[in-house]
mmCIF file with all atom_site columns, C-alpha atoms in Angstrom:
data_model
loop_
_atom_site.group_PDB
_atom_site.id
_atom_site.type_symbol
_atom_site.label_atom_id
_atom_site.label_alt_id
_atom_site.label_comp_id
_atom_site.label_asym_id
_atom_site.label_entity_id
_atom_site.label_seq_id
_atom_site.pdbx_PDB_ins_code
_atom_site.Cartn_x
_atom_site.Cartn_y
_atom_site.Cartn_z
_atom_site.occupancy
_atom_site.B_iso_or_equiv
_atom_site.pdbx_formal_charge
_atom_site.auth_seq_id
_atom_site.auth_comp_id
_atom_site.auth_asym_id
_atom_site.auth_atom_id
_atom_site.pdbx_PDB_model_num
ATOM 1   C CA . VAL A 1 1   ? -81.858 -7.314  -38.178 1.00 52.00 ? 11  VAL A CA 1
ATOM 2   C CA . SER A 1 2   ? -83.340 -9.874  -40.518 1.00 48.00 ? 12  SER A CA 1
ATOM 3   C CA . THR A 1 3   ? -86.885 -11.185 -39.997 1.00 46.00 ? 13  THR A CA 1
ATOM 4   C CA . GLN A 1 4   ? -87.164 -13.187 -43.181 1.00 48.00 ? 14  GLN A CA 1
ATOM 5   C CA . SER A 1 5   ? -88.673 -16.479 -42.245 1.00 48.00 ? 15  SER A CA 1
ATOM 6   C CA . THR A 1 6   ? -92.001 -17.963 -41.426 1.00 48.00 ? 16  THR A CA 1
ATOM 7   C CA . GLY A 1 7   ? -93.566 -18.263 -37.921 1.00 72.00 ? 17  GLY A CA 1
ATOM 8   C CA . TYR A 1 8   ? -92.953 -16.127 -34.919 1.00 83.00 ? 18  TYR A CA 1
ATOM 9   C CA . LYS A 1 9   ? -89.481 -15.311 -33.625 1.00 90.00 ? 19  LYS A CA 1
ATOM 10  C CA . ARG A 1 10  ? -88.488 -14.030 -30.205 1.00 91.00 ? 20  ARG A CA 1
ATOM 11  C CA . ILE A 1 11  ? -86.592 -10.832 -29.857 1.00 93.00 ? 21  ILE A CA 1
ATOM 12  C CA . LEU A 1 12  ? -84.976 -9.518  -26.712 1.00 94.00 ? 22  LEU A CA 1
ATOM 13  C CA . LEU A 1 13  ? -84.620 -5.659  -26.259 1.00 96.00 ? 23  LEU A CA 1
ATOM 14  C CA . LEU A 1 14  ? -81.962 -4.976  -23.677 1.00 97.00 ? 24  LEU A CA 1
ATOM 15  C CA . GLY A 1 15  ? -80.849 -1.567  -22.485 1.00 97.00 ? 25  GLY A CA 1
ATOM 16  C CA . ASP A 1 16  ? -81.047 1.405   -20.165 1.00 98.00 ? 26  ASP A CA 1
ATOM 17  C CA . SER A 1 17  ? -83.720 4.165   -19.948 1.00 97.00 ? 27  SER A CA 1
ATOM 18  C CA . GLN A 1 18  ? -83.455 4.779   -23.758 1.00 97.00 ? 28  GLN A CA 1
ATOM 19  C CA . THR A 1 19  ? -84.931 1.271   -24.007 1.00 97.00 ? 29  THR A CA 1
ATOM 20  C CA . GLN A 1 20  ? -87.315 1.356   -21.093 1.00 97.00 ? 30  GLN A CA 1
ATOM 21  C CA . ARG A 1 21  ? -88.805 4.679   -22.353 1.00 96.00 ? 31  ARG A CA 1
ATOM 22  C CA . GLY A 1 22  ? -89.184 3.166   -25.746 1.00 96.00 ? 32  GLY A CA 1
ATOM 23  C CA . ALA A 1 23  ? -92.241 1.425   -24.383 1.00 95.00 ? 33  ALA A CA 1
ATOM 24  C CA . ALA A 1 24  ? -94.073 4.780   -24.106 1.00 94.00 ? 34  ALA A CA 1
ATOM 25  C CA . PRO A 1 25  ? -96.912 5.316   -26.530 1.00 92.00 ? 35  PRO A CA 1
ATOM 26  C CA . TYR A 1 26  ? -94.752 7.126   -29.034 1.00 92.00 ? 36  TYR A CA 1
ATOM 27  C CA . GLY A 1 27  ? -91.617 5.115   -28.232 1.00 96.00 ? 37  GLY A CA 1
ATOM 28  C CA . TRP A 1 28  ? -89.390 3.284   -30.616 1.00 97.00 ? 38  TRP A CA 1
ATOM 29  C CA . VAL A 1 29  ? -90.163 -0.168  -28.946 1.00 96.00 ? 39  VAL A CA 1
ATOM 30  C CA . ASN A 1 30  ? -93.884 0.388   -29.568 1.00 95.00 ? 40  ASN A CA 1
ATOM 31  C CA . LEU A 1 31  ? -93.309 1.624   -33.165 1.00 95.00 ? 41  LEU A CA 1
ATOM 32  C CA . VAL A 1 32  ? -91.199 -1.501  -33.955 1.00 95.00 ? 42  VAL A CA 1
ATOM 33  C CA . SER A 1 33  ? -93.535 -3.945  -32.217 1.00 93.00 ? 43  SER A CA 1
ATOM 34  C CA . GLU A 1 34  ? -96.496 -2.494  -34.009 1.00 91.00 ? 44  GLU A CA 1
ATOM 35  C CA . LYS A 1 35  ? -94.880 -3.148  -37.332 1.00 92.00 ? 45  LYS A CA 1
ATOM 36  C CA . TYR A 1 36  ? -93.692 -6.619  -36.570 1.00 90.00 ? 46  TYR A CA 1
ATOM 37  C CA . CYS A 1 37  ? -96.524 -7.765  -34.228 1.00 88.00 ? 47  CYS A CA 1
ATOM 38  C CA . ARG A 1 38  ? -97.333 -10.617 -36.495 1.00 88.00 ? 48  ARG A CA 1
ATOM 39  C CA . GLN A 1 39  ? -93.781 -11.823 -36.894 1.00 90.00 ? 49  GLN A CA 1
ATOM 40  C CA . LEU A 1 40  ? -92.023 -11.256 -33.576 1.00 91.00 ? 50  LEU A CA 1
ATOM 41  C CA . ASP A 1 41  ? -92.624 -11.906 -29.867 1.00 90.00 ? 51  ASP A CA 1
ATOM 42  C CA . PHE A 1 42  ? -91.018 -9.066  -27.887 1.00 92.00 ? 52  PHE A CA 1
ATOM 43  C CA . THR A 1 43  ? -89.422 -9.272  -24.453 1.00 92.00 ? 53  THR A CA 1
ATOM 44  C CA . LEU A 1 44  ? -88.480 -5.753  -23.173 1.00 94.00 ? 54  LEU A CA 1
ATOM 45  C CA . ARG A 1 45  ? -85.620 -5.455  -20.565 1.00 95.00 ? 55  ARG A CA 1
ATOM 46  C CA . GLY A 1 46  ? -85.228 -1.732  -20.338 1.00 96.00 ? 56  GLY A CA 1
ATOM 47  C CA . LEU A 1 47  ? -83.405 -0.845  -17.106 1.00 96.00 ? 57  LEU A CA 1
ATOM 48  C CA . SER A 1 48  ? -83.512 2.894   -16.350 1.00 96.00 ? 58  SER A CA 1
ATOM 49  C CA . GLY A 1 49  ? -80.372 4.144   -14.814 1.00 96.00 ? 59  GLY A CA 1
ATOM 50  C CA . TYR A 1 50  ? -78.395 1.003   -15.486 1.00 98.00 ? 60  TYR A CA 1
ATOM 51  C CA . ASN A 1 51  ? -74.887 0.822   -17.015 1.00 98.00 ? 61  ASN A CA 1
ATOM 52  C CA . THR A 1 52  ? -73.199 -2.209  -18.460 1.00 98.00 ? 62  THR A CA 1
ATOM 53  C CA . ARG A 1 53  ? -71.569 -3.217  -15.091 1.00 98.00 ? 63  ARG A CA 1
ATOM 54  C CA . TRP A 1 54  ? -74.840 -3.403  -13.242 1.00 98.00 ? 64  TRP A CA 1
ATOM 55  C CA . THR A 1 55  ? -76.451 -5.227  -16.148 1.00 97.00 ? 65  THR A CA 1
ATOM 56  C CA . LEU A 1 56  ? -73.778 -7.913  -16.095 1.00 95.00 ? 66  LEU A CA 1
ATOM 57  C CA . GLU A 1 57  ? -74.171 -8.314  -12.295 1.00 95.00 ? 67  GLU A CA 1
ATOM 58  C CA . ARG A 1 58  ? -77.851 -9.008  -12.853 1.00 93.00 ? 68  ARG A CA 1
ATOM 59  C CA . ILE A 1 59  ? -77.698 -10.809 -16.272 1.00 90.00 ? 69  ILE A CA 1
ATOM 60  C CA . CYS A 1 60  ? -78.989 -14.079 -14.857 1.00 84.00 ? 70  CYS A CA 1
ATOM 61  C CA . ASP A 1 61  ? -82.076 -12.308 -13.506 1.00 86.00 ? 71  ASP A CA 1
ATOM 62  C CA . ILE A 1 62  ? -82.581 -10.375 -16.744 1.00 86.00 ? 72  ILE A CA 1
ATOM 63  C CA . ILE A 1 63  ? -82.398 -13.204 -19.224 1.00 82.00 ? 73  ILE A CA 1
ATOM 64  C CA . PRO A 1 64  ? -84.434 -16.451 -18.849 1.00 67.00 ? 74  PRO A CA 1
ATOM 65  C CA . ALA A 1 65  ? -82.711 -19.247 -16.781 1.00 59.00 ? 75  ALA A CA 1
ATOM 66  C CA . VAL A 1 66  ? -84.440 -21.946 -18.723 1.00 55.00 ? 76  VAL A CA 1
ATOM 67  C CA . PRO A 1 67  ? -81.931 -23.322 -21.172 1.00 55.00 ? 77  PRO A CA 1
ATOM 68  C CA . ALA A 1 68  ? -84.580 -24.261 -23.684 1.00 57.00 ? 78  ALA A CA 1
ATOM 69  C CA . TYR A 1 69  ? -85.886 -20.765 -23.841 1.00 68.00 ? 79  TYR A CA 1
ATOM 70  C CA . HIS A 1 70  ? -84.384 -19.574 -27.137 1.00 83.00 ? 80  HIS A CA 1
ATOM 71  C CA . TYR A 1 71  ? -84.271 -16.048 -28.704 1.00 89.00 ? 81  TYR A CA 1
ATOM 72  C CA . ASP A 1 72  ? -83.761 -15.423 -32.364 1.00 93.00 ? 82  ASP A CA 1
ATOM 73  C CA . LEU A 1 73  ? -82.982 -11.755 -32.418 1.00 94.00 ? 83  LEU A CA 1
ATOM 74  C CA . GLY A 1 74  ? -81.676 -9.040  -29.982 1.00 95.00 ? 84  GLY A CA 1
ATOM 75  C CA . ILE A 1 75  ? -81.181 -5.258  -29.711 1.00 97.00 ? 85  ILE A CA 1
ATOM 76  C CA . VAL A 1 76  ? -78.679 -4.033  -27.164 1.00 98.00 ? 86  VAL A CA 1
ATOM 77  C CA . TRP A 1 77  ? -78.392 -0.278  -26.249 1.00 98.00 ? 87  TRP A CA 1
ATOM 78  C CA . PHE A 1 78  ? -76.056 0.875   -23.471 1.00 98.00 ? 88  PHE A CA 1
ATOM 79  C CA . GLY A 1 79  ? -73.641 3.728   -22.958 1.00 98.00 ? 89  GLY A CA 1
ATOM 80  C CA . SER A 1 80  ? -75.557 6.879   -21.962 1.00 97.00 ? 90  SER A CA 1
ATOM 81  C CA . ASN A 1 81  ? -75.045 6.096   -18.279 1.00 97.00 ? 91  ASN A CA 1
ATOM 82  C CA . ASP A 1 82  ? -71.597 4.482   -18.551 1.00 98.00 ? 92  ASP A CA 1
ATOM 83  C CA . ALA A 1 83  ? -70.379 7.804   -20.113 1.00 97.00 ? 93  ALA A CA 1
ATOM 84  C CA . VAL A 1 84  ? -71.191 10.116  -17.143 1.00 97.00 ? 94  VAL A CA 1
ATOM 85  C CA . ARG A 1 85  ? -68.158 11.765  -15.638 1.00 95.00 ? 95  ARG A CA 1
ATOM 86  C CA . GLU A 1 86  ? -65.672 9.974   -13.409 1.00 96.00 ? 96  GLU A CA 1
ATOM 87  C CA . GLY A 1 87  ? -66.532 9.914   -9.695  1.00 95.00 ? 97  GLY A CA 1
ATOM 88  C CA . LEU A 1 88  ? -70.272 9.303   -10.291 1.00 96.00 ? 98  LEU A CA 1
ATOM 89  C CA . VAL A 1 89  ? -71.778 5.928   -9.443  1.00 97.00 ? 99  VAL A CA 1
ATOM 90  C CA . GLN A 1 90  ? -73.010 5.218   -12.945 1.00 97.00 ? 100 GLN A CA 1
ATOM 91  C CA . HIS A 1 91  ? -69.624 5.932   -14.562 1.00 98.00 ? 101 HIS A CA 1
ATOM 92  C CA . VAL A 1 92  ? -67.848 2.889   -16.189 1.00 98.00 ? 102 VAL A CA 1
ATOM 93  C CA . PRO A 1 93  ? -64.434 3.511   -17.713 1.00 98.00 ? 103 PRO A CA 1
ATOM 94  C CA . GLN A 1 94  ? -64.029 3.015   -21.301 1.00 98.00 ? 104 GLN A CA 1
ATOM 95  C CA . LYS A 1 95  ? -61.969 -0.200  -21.180 1.00 98.00 ? 105 LYS A CA 1
ATOM 96  C CA . GLU A 1 96  ? -64.435 -1.722  -18.859 1.00 98.00 ? 106 GLU A CA 1
ATOM 97  C CA . TYR A 1 97  ? -67.393 -0.571  -20.913 1.00 98.00 ? 107 TYR A CA 1
ATOM 98  C CA . SER A 1 98  ? -65.880 -2.329  -23.957 1.00 98.00 ? 108 SER A CA 1
ATOM 99  C CA . ARG A 1 99  ? -65.264 -5.446  -21.898 1.00 98.00 ? 109 ARG A CA 1
ATOM 100 C CA . ASN A 1 100 ? -68.642 -5.407  -20.272 1.00 98.00 ? 110 ASN A CA 1
ATOM 101 C CA . LEU A 1 101 ? -70.507 -4.940  -23.629 1.00 98.00 ? 111 LEU A CA 1
ATOM 102 C CA . THR A 1 102 ? -68.449 -7.806  -25.167 1.00 98.00 ? 112 THR A CA 1
ATOM 103 C CA . GLN A 1 103 ? -69.615 -9.996  -22.190 1.00 97.00 ? 113 GLN A CA 1
ATOM 104 C CA . VAL A 1 104 ? -73.226 -9.049  -22.564 1.00 97.00 ? 114 VAL A CA 1
ATOM 105 C CA . VAL A 1 105 ? -72.961 -10.135 -26.254 1.00 97.00 ? 115 VAL A CA 1
ATOM 106 C CA . SER A 1 106 ? -71.344 -13.407 -25.146 1.00 95.00 ? 116 SER A CA 1
ATOM 107 C CA . LYS A 1 107 ? -74.125 -14.047 -22.615 1.00 93.00 ? 117 LYS A CA 1
ATOM 108 C CA . LEU A 1 108 ? -76.853 -13.572 -25.056 1.00 93.00 ? 118 LEU A CA 1
ATOM 109 C CA . VAL A 1 109 ? -75.126 -15.850 -27.573 1.00 92.00 ? 119 VAL A CA 1
ATOM 110 C CA . GLU A 1 110 ? -74.329 -18.535 -25.145 1.00 89.00 ? 120 GLU A CA 1
ATOM 111 C CA . CYS A 1 111 ? -77.265 -18.529 -22.842 1.00 87.00 ? 121 CYS A CA 1
ATOM 112 C CA . ILE A 1 112 ? -80.265 -17.819 -25.081 1.00 88.00 ? 122 ILE A CA 1
ATOM 113 C CA . GLY A 1 113 ? -78.912 -18.737 -28.536 1.00 89.00 ? 123 GLY A CA 1
ATOM 114 C CA . ILE A 1 114 ? -78.966 -15.391 -30.431 1.00 92.00 ? 124 ILE A CA 1
ATOM 115 C CA . GLN A 1 115 ? -76.340 -15.554 -33.219 1.00 94.00 ? 125 GLN A CA 1
ATOM 116 C CA . PRO A 1 116 ? -73.987 -12.588 -33.335 1.00 96.00 ? 126 PRO A CA 1
ATOM 117 C CA . GLY A 1 117 ? -75.297 -11.726 -36.799 1.00 97.00 ? 127 GLY A CA 1
ATOM 118 C CA . ASN A 1 118 ? -78.742 -11.338 -35.364 1.00 96.00 ? 128 ASN A CA 1
ATOM 119 C CA . LEU A 1 119 ? -77.704 -8.975  -32.601 1.00 97.00 ? 129 LEU A CA 1
ATOM 120 C CA . LEU A 1 120 ? -77.982 -5.289  -33.229 1.00 98.00 ? 130 LEU A CA 1
ATOM 121 C CA . LEU A 1 121 ? -75.857 -3.002  -31.105 1.00 98.00 ? 131 LEU A CA 1
ATOM 122 C CA . LEU A 1 122 ? -76.897 0.592   -30.873 1.00 98.00 ? 132 LEU A CA 1
ATOM 123 C CA . THR A 1 123 ? -74.529 3.409   -29.961 1.00 98.00 ? 133 THR A CA 1
ATOM 124 C CA . PRO A 1 124 ? -75.264 5.950   -27.431 1.00 97.00 ? 134 PRO A CA 1
ATOM 125 C CA . PRO A 1 125 ? -76.644 9.098   -29.190 1.00 96.00 ? 135 PRO A CA 1
ATOM 126 C CA . CYS A 1 126 ? -75.280 12.579  -28.977 1.00 95.00 ? 136 CYS A CA 1
ATOM 127 C CA . VAL A 1 127 ? -76.868 14.934  -26.370 1.00 95.00 ? 137 VAL A CA 1
ATOM 128 C CA . ASP A 1 128 ? -77.991 18.471  -26.044 1.00 93.00 ? 138 ASP A CA 1
ATOM 129 C CA . GLU A 1 129 ? -75.428 19.726  -23.638 1.00 92.00 ? 139 GLU A CA 1
ATOM 130 C CA . VAL A 1 130 ? -77.129 23.033  -22.815 1.00 91.00 ? 140 VAL A CA 1
ATOM 131 C CA . MET A 1 131 ? -80.448 21.264  -22.142 1.00 92.00 ? 141 MET A CA 1
ATOM 132 C CA . LEU A 1 132 ? -78.592 18.624  -19.965 1.00 92.00 ? 142 LEU A CA 1
ATOM 133 C CA . ASP A 1 133 ? -77.023 21.315  -17.793 1.00 90.00 ? 143 ASP A CA 1
ATOM 134 C CA . LYS A 1 134 ? -80.641 22.207  -16.705 1.00 91.00 ? 144 LYS A CA 1
ATOM 135 C CA . THR A 1 135 ? -82.153 18.768  -16.483 1.00 93.00 ? 145 THR A CA 1
ATOM 136 C CA . PHE A 1 136 ? -79.222 16.614  -15.289 1.00 91.00 ? 146 PHE A CA 1
ATOM 137 C CA . PRO A 1 137 ? -76.638 19.041  -13.916 1.00 89.00 ? 147 PRO A CA 1
ATOM 138 C CA . GLY A 1 138 ? -73.197 17.828  -12.976 1.00 89.00 ? 148 GLY A CA 1
ATOM 139 C CA . LYS A 1 139 ? -73.487 14.504  -14.833 1.00 90.00 ? 149 LYS A CA 1
ATOM 140 C CA . GLY A 1 140 ? -70.683 15.407  -17.307 1.00 91.00 ? 150 GLY A CA 1
ATOM 141 C CA . ARG A 1 141 ? -72.355 13.937  -20.366 1.00 94.00 ? 151 ARG A CA 1
ATOM 142 C CA . THR A 1 142 ? -70.747 15.737  -23.192 1.00 95.00 ? 152 THR A CA 1
ATOM 143 C CA . ASN A 1 143 ? -70.845 15.008  -26.901 1.00 95.00 ? 153 ASN A CA 1
ATOM 144 C CA . GLU A 1 144 ? -67.076 14.287  -26.837 1.00 96.00 ? 154 GLU A CA 1
ATOM 145 C CA . ARG A 1 145 ? -67.625 11.627  -24.225 1.00 96.00 ? 155 ARG A CA 1
ATOM 146 C CA . MET A 1 146 ? -70.665 10.183  -25.963 1.00 97.00 ? 156 MET A CA 1
ATOM 147 C CA . ARG A 1 147 ? -68.748 9.952   -29.185 1.00 97.00 ? 157 ARG A CA 1
ATOM 148 C CA . GLU A 1 148 ? -65.974 7.958   -27.588 1.00 98.00 ? 158 GLU A CA 1
ATOM 149 C CA . TYR A 1 149 ? -68.440 5.508   -26.089 1.00 98.00 ? 159 TYR A CA 1
ATOM 150 C CA . ALA A 1 150 ? -70.219 5.227   -29.398 1.00 98.00 ? 160 ALA A CA 1
ATOM 151 C CA . ASN A 1 151 ? -67.038 4.332   -31.135 1.00 98.00 ? 161 ASN A CA 1
ATOM 152 C CA . LEU A 1 152 ? -66.302 1.710   -28.541 1.00 98.00 ? 162 LEU A CA 1
ATOM 153 C CA . ALA A 1 153 ? -69.784 0.137   -29.137 1.00 98.00 ? 163 ALA A CA 1
ATOM 154 C CA . LEU A 1 154 ? -69.136 0.111   -32.933 1.00 98.00 ? 164 LEU A CA 1
ATOM 155 C CA . THR A 1 155 ? -65.685 -1.641  -32.197 1.00 98.00 ? 165 THR A CA 1
ATOM 156 C CA . VAL A 1 156 ? -67.366 -4.316  -30.093 1.00 98.00 ? 166 VAL A CA 1
ATOM 157 C CA . ALA A 1 157 ? -69.963 -4.909  -32.741 1.00 98.00 ? 167 ALA A CA 1
ATOM 158 C CA . ARG A 1 158 ? -67.343 -5.290  -35.454 1.00 98.00 ? 168 ARG A CA 1
ATOM 159 C CA . ASP A 1 159 ? -65.092 -7.673  -33.299 1.00 98.00 ? 169 ASP A CA 1
ATOM 160 C CA . ARG A 1 160 ? -68.024 -9.807  -32.418 1.00 97.00 ? 170 ARG A CA 1
ATOM 161 C CA . GLN A 1 161 ? -69.475 -9.681  -35.884 1.00 97.00 ? 171 GLN A CA 1
ATOM 162 C CA . CYS A 1 162 ? -72.820 -8.110  -34.748 1.00 98.00 ? 172 CYS A CA 1
ATOM 163 C CA . GLU A 1 163 ? -74.949 -5.667  -36.564 1.00 97.00 ? 173 GLU A CA 1
ATOM 164 C CA . SER A 1 164 ? -74.584 -2.011  -35.452 1.00 97.00 ? 174 SER A CA 1
ATOM 165 C CA . ALA A 1 165 ? -76.268 1.357   -35.844 1.00 97.00 ? 175 ALA A CA 1
ATOM 166 C CA . ASP A 1 166 ? -74.311 4.553   -35.166 1.00 97.00 ? 176 ASP A CA 1
ATOM 167 C CA . LEU A 1 167 ? -76.988 6.694   -33.621 1.00 96.00 ? 177 LEU A CA 1
ATOM 168 C CA . TYR A 1 168 ? -74.383 9.205   -32.584 1.00 96.00 ? 178 TYR A CA 1
ATOM 169 C CA . SER A 1 169 ? -73.484 10.154  -36.083 1.00 95.00 ? 179 SER A CA 1
ATOM 170 C CA . LEU A 1 170 ? -77.057 9.907   -37.275 1.00 93.00 ? 180 LEU A CA 1
ATOM 171 C CA . PHE A 1 171 ? -78.282 12.315  -34.636 1.00 93.00 ? 181 PHE A CA 1
ATOM 172 C CA . THR A 1 172 ? -75.564 14.795  -35.053 1.00 91.00 ? 182 THR A CA 1
ATOM 173 C CA . GLN A 1 173 ? -76.679 15.528  -38.490 1.00 86.00 ? 183 GLN A CA 1
ATOM 174 C CA . LEU A 1 174 ? -79.850 17.260  -37.038 1.00 81.00 ? 184 LEU A CA 1
ATOM 175 C CA . ALA A 1 175 ? -80.554 19.986  -34.596 1.00 70.00 ? 185 ALA A CA 1
ATOM 176 C CA . SER A 1 176 ? -80.587 18.505  -31.035 1.00 68.00 ? 186 SER A CA 1
ATOM 177 C CA . GLU A 1 177 ? -83.670 20.466  -29.874 1.00 71.00 ? 187 GLU A CA 1
ATOM 178 C CA . ASP A 1 178 ? -85.618 18.476  -32.469 1.00 83.00 ? 188 ASP A CA 1
ATOM 179 C CA . LEU A 1 179 ? -84.608 15.122  -30.975 1.00 92.00 ? 189 LEU A CA 1
ATOM 180 C CA . PHE A 1 180 ? -84.753 15.288  -27.081 1.00 94.00 ? 190 PHE A CA 1
ATOM 181 C CA . THR A 1 181 ? -87.177 15.862  -24.326 1.00 94.00 ? 191 THR A CA 1
ATOM 182 C CA . ASP A 1 182 ? -84.504 16.739  -21.728 1.00 94.00 ? 192 ASP A CA 1
ATOM 183 C CA . GLY A 1 183 ? -81.189 16.708  -23.590 1.00 93.00 ? 193 GLY A CA 1
ATOM 184 C CA . LEU A 1 184 ? -80.718 12.893  -23.233 1.00 95.00 ? 194 LEU A CA 1
ATOM 185 C CA . HIS A 1 185 ? -84.044 11.006  -23.720 1.00 96.00 ? 195 HIS A CA 1
ATOM 186 C CA . LEU A 1 186 ? -85.786 11.015  -27.092 1.00 95.00 ? 196 LEU A CA 1
ATOM 187 C CA . ASN A 1 187 ? -88.839 12.917  -28.074 1.00 95.00 ? 197 ASN A CA 1
ATOM 188 C CA . ARG A 1 188 ? -91.218 11.663  -30.803 1.00 95.00 ? 198 ARG A CA 1
ATOM 189 C CA . ARG A 1 189 ? -88.983 12.531  -33.659 1.00 94.00 ? 199 ARG A CA 1
ATOM 190 C CA . GLY A 1 190 ? -85.997 10.809  -31.942 1.00 95.00 ? 200 GLY A CA 1
ATOM 191 C CA . ASN A 1 191 ? -88.015 7.645   -31.431 1.00 96.00 ? 201 ASN A CA 1
ATOM 192 C CA . ASP A 1 192 ? -89.158 7.705   -35.042 1.00 95.00 ? 202 ASP A CA 1
ATOM 193 C CA . MET A 1 193 ? -85.600 7.775   -36.138 1.00 94.00 ? 203 MET A CA 1
ATOM 194 C CA . VAL A 1 194 ? -84.460 4.900   -33.938 1.00 96.00 ? 204 VAL A CA 1
ATOM 195 C CA . ALA A 1 195 ? -87.498 2.827   -35.113 1.00 95.00 ? 205 ALA A CA 1
ATOM 196 C CA . ASP A 1 196 ? -86.630 3.655   -38.763 1.00 93.00 ? 206 ASP A CA 1
ATOM 197 C CA . VAL A 1 197 ? -83.032 2.337   -38.227 1.00 91.00 ? 207 VAL A CA 1
ATOM 198 C CA . GLU A 1 198 ? -84.345 -0.846  -36.772 1.00 84.00 ? 208 GLU A CA 1
ATOM 199 C CA . ASN A 1 199 ? -86.954 -1.381  -39.346 1.00 78.00 ? 209 ASN A CA 1
ATOM 200 C CA . LYS A 1 200 ? -84.431 -1.434  -42.143 1.00 71.00 ? 210 LYS A CA 1
#
């Protein structure tokens, strides 16, 4: 995401608990905001537990209703909840996930003026399946499912001409116990990696 111009720009951070937890003292949101505090005004919309369907249902509450309120940049990160197994309330089928994510992008472009090239879509990361069986049993989050949803997010980004970051592929290069607190959410090192991706 480019920040090469004078003056303060507005950036919207929209996602699920991976984004909400990014506001923790060691979280990726704090790390990025510290670096760009003299360039960007940050608006955090991290919605723990949310999927793309629920986000779309509340999109008018989530983004400003005032037409003149303009954002320059955006980061969107969904998929970890959409990818739970079928039959759970958070589950969103793959075709609907793609459609929902596309509509989220459209809303950000049409309603608050973010250009597609200034939107960064993050894929859901891999998970630690052994750890998840203890912390979130029965949710059905597997690396195979997360990979499928990650690929869908990359396809949406390509089709809508947005920037993207494949966190799934990036994280699978490292031992999962070094990245997560509970098999899904990021520890300090995981947050550092996400911040590094966004700072490039």
